[in-house]
PDB file of C-alpha atoms in Angstrom:
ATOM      1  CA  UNK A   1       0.000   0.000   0.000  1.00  0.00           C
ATOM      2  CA  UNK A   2       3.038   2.462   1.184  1.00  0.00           C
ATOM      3  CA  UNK A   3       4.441   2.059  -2.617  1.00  0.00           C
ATOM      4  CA  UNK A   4       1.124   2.729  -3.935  1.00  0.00           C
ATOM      5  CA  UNK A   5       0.738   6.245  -2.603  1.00  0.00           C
ATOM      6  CA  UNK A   6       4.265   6.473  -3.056  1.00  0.00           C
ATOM      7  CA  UNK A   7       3.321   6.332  -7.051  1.00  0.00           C
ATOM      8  CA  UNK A   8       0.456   8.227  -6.661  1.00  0.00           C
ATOM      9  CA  UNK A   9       2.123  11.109  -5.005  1.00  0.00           C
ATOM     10  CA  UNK A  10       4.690  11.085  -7.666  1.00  0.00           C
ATOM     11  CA  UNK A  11       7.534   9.811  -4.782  1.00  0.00           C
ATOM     12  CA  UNK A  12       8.358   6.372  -6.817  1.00  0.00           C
ATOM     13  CA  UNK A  13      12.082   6.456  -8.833  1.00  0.00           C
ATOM     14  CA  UNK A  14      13.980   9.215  -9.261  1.00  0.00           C
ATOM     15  CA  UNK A  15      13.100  11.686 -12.099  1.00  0.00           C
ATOM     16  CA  UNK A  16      15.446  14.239 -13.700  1.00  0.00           C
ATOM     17  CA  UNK A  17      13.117  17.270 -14.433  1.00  0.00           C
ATOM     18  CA  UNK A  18      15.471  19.127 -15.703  1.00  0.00           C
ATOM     19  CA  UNK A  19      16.417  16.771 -18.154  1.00  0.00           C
ATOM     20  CA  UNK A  20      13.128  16.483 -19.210  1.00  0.00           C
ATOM     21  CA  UNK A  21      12.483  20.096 -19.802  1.00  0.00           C
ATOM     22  CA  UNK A  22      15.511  20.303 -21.707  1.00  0.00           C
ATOM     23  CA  UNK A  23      14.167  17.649 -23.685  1.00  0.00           C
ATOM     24  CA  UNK A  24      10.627  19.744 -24.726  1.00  0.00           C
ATOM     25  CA  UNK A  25       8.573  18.349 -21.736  1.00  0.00           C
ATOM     26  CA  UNK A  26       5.421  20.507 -20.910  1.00  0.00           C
ATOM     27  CA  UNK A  27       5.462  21.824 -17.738  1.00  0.00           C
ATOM     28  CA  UNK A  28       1.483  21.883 -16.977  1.00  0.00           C
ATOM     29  CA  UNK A  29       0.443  23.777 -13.489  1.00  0.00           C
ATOM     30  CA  UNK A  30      -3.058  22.834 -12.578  1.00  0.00           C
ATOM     31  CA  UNK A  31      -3.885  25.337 -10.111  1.00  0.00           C
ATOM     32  CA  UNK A  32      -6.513  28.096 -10.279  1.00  0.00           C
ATOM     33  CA  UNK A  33      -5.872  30.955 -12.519  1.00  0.00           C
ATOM     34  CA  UNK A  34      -5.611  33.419  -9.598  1.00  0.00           C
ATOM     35  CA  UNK A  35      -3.371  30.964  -8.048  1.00  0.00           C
ATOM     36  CA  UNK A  36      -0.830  30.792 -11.402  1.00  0.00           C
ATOM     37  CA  UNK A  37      -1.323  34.521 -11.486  1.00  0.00           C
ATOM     38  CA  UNK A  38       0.301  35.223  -8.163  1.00  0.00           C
ATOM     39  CA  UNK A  39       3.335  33.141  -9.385  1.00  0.00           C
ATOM     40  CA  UNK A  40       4.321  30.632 -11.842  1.00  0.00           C
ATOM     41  CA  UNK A  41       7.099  28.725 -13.511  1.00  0.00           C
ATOM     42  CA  UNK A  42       7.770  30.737 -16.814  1.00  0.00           C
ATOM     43  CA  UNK A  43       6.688  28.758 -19.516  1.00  0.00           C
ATOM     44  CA  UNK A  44       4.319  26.462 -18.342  1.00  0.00           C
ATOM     45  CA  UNK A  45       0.719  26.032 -19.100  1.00  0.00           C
ATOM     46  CA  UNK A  46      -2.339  26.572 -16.891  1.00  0.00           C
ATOM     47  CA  UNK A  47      -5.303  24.412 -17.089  1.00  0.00           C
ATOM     48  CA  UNK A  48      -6.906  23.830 -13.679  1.00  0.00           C
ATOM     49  CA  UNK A  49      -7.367  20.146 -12.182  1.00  0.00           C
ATOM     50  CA  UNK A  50     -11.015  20.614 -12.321  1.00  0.00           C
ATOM     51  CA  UNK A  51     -11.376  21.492 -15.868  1.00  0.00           C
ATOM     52  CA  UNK A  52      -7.987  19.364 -17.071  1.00  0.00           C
ATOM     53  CA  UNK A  53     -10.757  16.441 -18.181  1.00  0.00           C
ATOM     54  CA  UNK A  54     -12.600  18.771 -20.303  1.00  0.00           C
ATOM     55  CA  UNK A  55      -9.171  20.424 -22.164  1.00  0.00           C
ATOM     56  CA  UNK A  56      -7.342  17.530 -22.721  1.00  0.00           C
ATOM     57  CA  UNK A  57      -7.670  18.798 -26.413  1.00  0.00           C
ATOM     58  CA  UNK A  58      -4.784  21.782 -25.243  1.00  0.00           C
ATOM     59  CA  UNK A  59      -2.209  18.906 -24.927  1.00  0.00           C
ATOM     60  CA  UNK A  60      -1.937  17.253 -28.411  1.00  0.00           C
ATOM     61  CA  UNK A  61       0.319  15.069 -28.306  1.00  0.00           C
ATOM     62  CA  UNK A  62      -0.138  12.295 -26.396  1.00  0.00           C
ATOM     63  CA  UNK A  63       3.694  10.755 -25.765  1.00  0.00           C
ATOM     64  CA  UNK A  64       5.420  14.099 -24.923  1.00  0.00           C
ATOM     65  CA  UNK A  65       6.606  14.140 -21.390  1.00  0.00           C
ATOM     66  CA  UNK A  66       4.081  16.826 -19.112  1.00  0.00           C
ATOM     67  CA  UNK A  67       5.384  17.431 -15.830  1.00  0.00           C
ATOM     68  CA  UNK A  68       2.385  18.480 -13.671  1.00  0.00           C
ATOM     69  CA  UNK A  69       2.700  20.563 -10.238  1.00  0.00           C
ATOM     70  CA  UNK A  70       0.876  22.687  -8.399  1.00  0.00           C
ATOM     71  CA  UNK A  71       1.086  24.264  -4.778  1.00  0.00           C
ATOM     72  CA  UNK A  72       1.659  21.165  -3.099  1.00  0.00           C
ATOM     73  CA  UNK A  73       1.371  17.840  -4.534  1.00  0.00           C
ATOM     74  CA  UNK A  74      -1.691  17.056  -4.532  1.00  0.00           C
ATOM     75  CA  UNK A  75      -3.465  18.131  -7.759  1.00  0.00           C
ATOM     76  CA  UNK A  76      -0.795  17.495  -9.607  1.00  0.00           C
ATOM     77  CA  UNK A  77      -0.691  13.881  -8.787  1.00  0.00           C
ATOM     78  CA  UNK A  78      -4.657  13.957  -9.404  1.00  0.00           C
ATOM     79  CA  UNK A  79      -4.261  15.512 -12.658  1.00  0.00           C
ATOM     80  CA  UNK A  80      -1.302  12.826 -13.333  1.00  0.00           C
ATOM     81  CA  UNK A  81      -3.673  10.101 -12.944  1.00  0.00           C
ATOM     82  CA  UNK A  82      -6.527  12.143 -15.410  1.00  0.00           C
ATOM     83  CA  UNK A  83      -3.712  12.430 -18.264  1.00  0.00           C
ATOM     84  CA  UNK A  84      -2.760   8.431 -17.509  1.00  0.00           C
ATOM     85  CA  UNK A  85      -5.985   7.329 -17.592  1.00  0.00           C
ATOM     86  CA  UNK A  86      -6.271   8.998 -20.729  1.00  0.00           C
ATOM     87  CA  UNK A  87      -3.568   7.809 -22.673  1.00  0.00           C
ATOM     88  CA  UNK A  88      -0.905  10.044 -22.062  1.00  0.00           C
ATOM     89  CA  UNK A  89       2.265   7.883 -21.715  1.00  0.00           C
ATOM     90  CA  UNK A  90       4.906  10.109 -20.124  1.00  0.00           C
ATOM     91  CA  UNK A  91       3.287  12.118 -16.815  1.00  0.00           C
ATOM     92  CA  UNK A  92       5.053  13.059 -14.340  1.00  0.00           C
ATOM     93  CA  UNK A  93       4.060  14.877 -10.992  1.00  0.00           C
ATOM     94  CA  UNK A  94       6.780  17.447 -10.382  1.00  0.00           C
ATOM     95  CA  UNK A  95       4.929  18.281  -6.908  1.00  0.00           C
ATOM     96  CA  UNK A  96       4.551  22.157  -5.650  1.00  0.00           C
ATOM     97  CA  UNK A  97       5.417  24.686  -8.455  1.00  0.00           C
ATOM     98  CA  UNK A  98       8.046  26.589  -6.661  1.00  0.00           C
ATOM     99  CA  UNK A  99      10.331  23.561  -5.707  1.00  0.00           C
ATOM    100  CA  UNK A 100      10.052  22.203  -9.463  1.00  0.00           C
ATOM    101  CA  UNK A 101      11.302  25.759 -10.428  1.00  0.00           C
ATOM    102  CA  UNK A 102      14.434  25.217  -8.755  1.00  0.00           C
ATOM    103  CA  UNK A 103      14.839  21.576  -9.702  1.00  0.00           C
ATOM    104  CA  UNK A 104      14.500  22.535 -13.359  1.00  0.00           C
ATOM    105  CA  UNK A 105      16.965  25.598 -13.254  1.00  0.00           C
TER     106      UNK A 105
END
């Protein structure tokens, strides 16, 4: 169960954001759009959790890597599992915004 929530959390084997940026990943914040106002990582793409199912049409292709954060961890592992569950084959959950920013620098 521990490794479980471990995945779901986005906790599981290492992953090299930055590598993964360099590489063309999509860096896809799913927080409010008052939240991403107040601060974001430059570059990256707003759609909120709650409408992600609805604007899956925003993120074309399905096998490009999309790192997902938000403020803590917790959407972006919820929007991980919306992308999975609809085909998207590289998701990652890059956890709160402003600690991904500095892993990605």
């Amino acid at each position: 169960m521990l490794e479980g929530l471990k995945r779901m959390l986005g906790l599981g084997p290492k992953v090299d954001f930055k590598e993964l940026v360099q590489q063309g990943a999509v860096v896809l914040d799913v927080r409010s759009k008052g939240e991403y106002a107040g601060g974001h990582i430059k570059g990256s793409m707003n759609i909120s959790v709650d409408t992600l199912g609805s604007n899956l049409s925003k993120l074309k292709n399905k096998d490009k890597p999309i790192i997902t954060c938000c403020a803590s961890g917790m959407r972006s592992a919820s929007a991980k599992n919306i992308l999975k569950a609809n085909g998207y084959t590289q998701v990652y959950n890059g956890g709160g915004w402003s600690s991904l920013q500095h892993k990605i620098r």
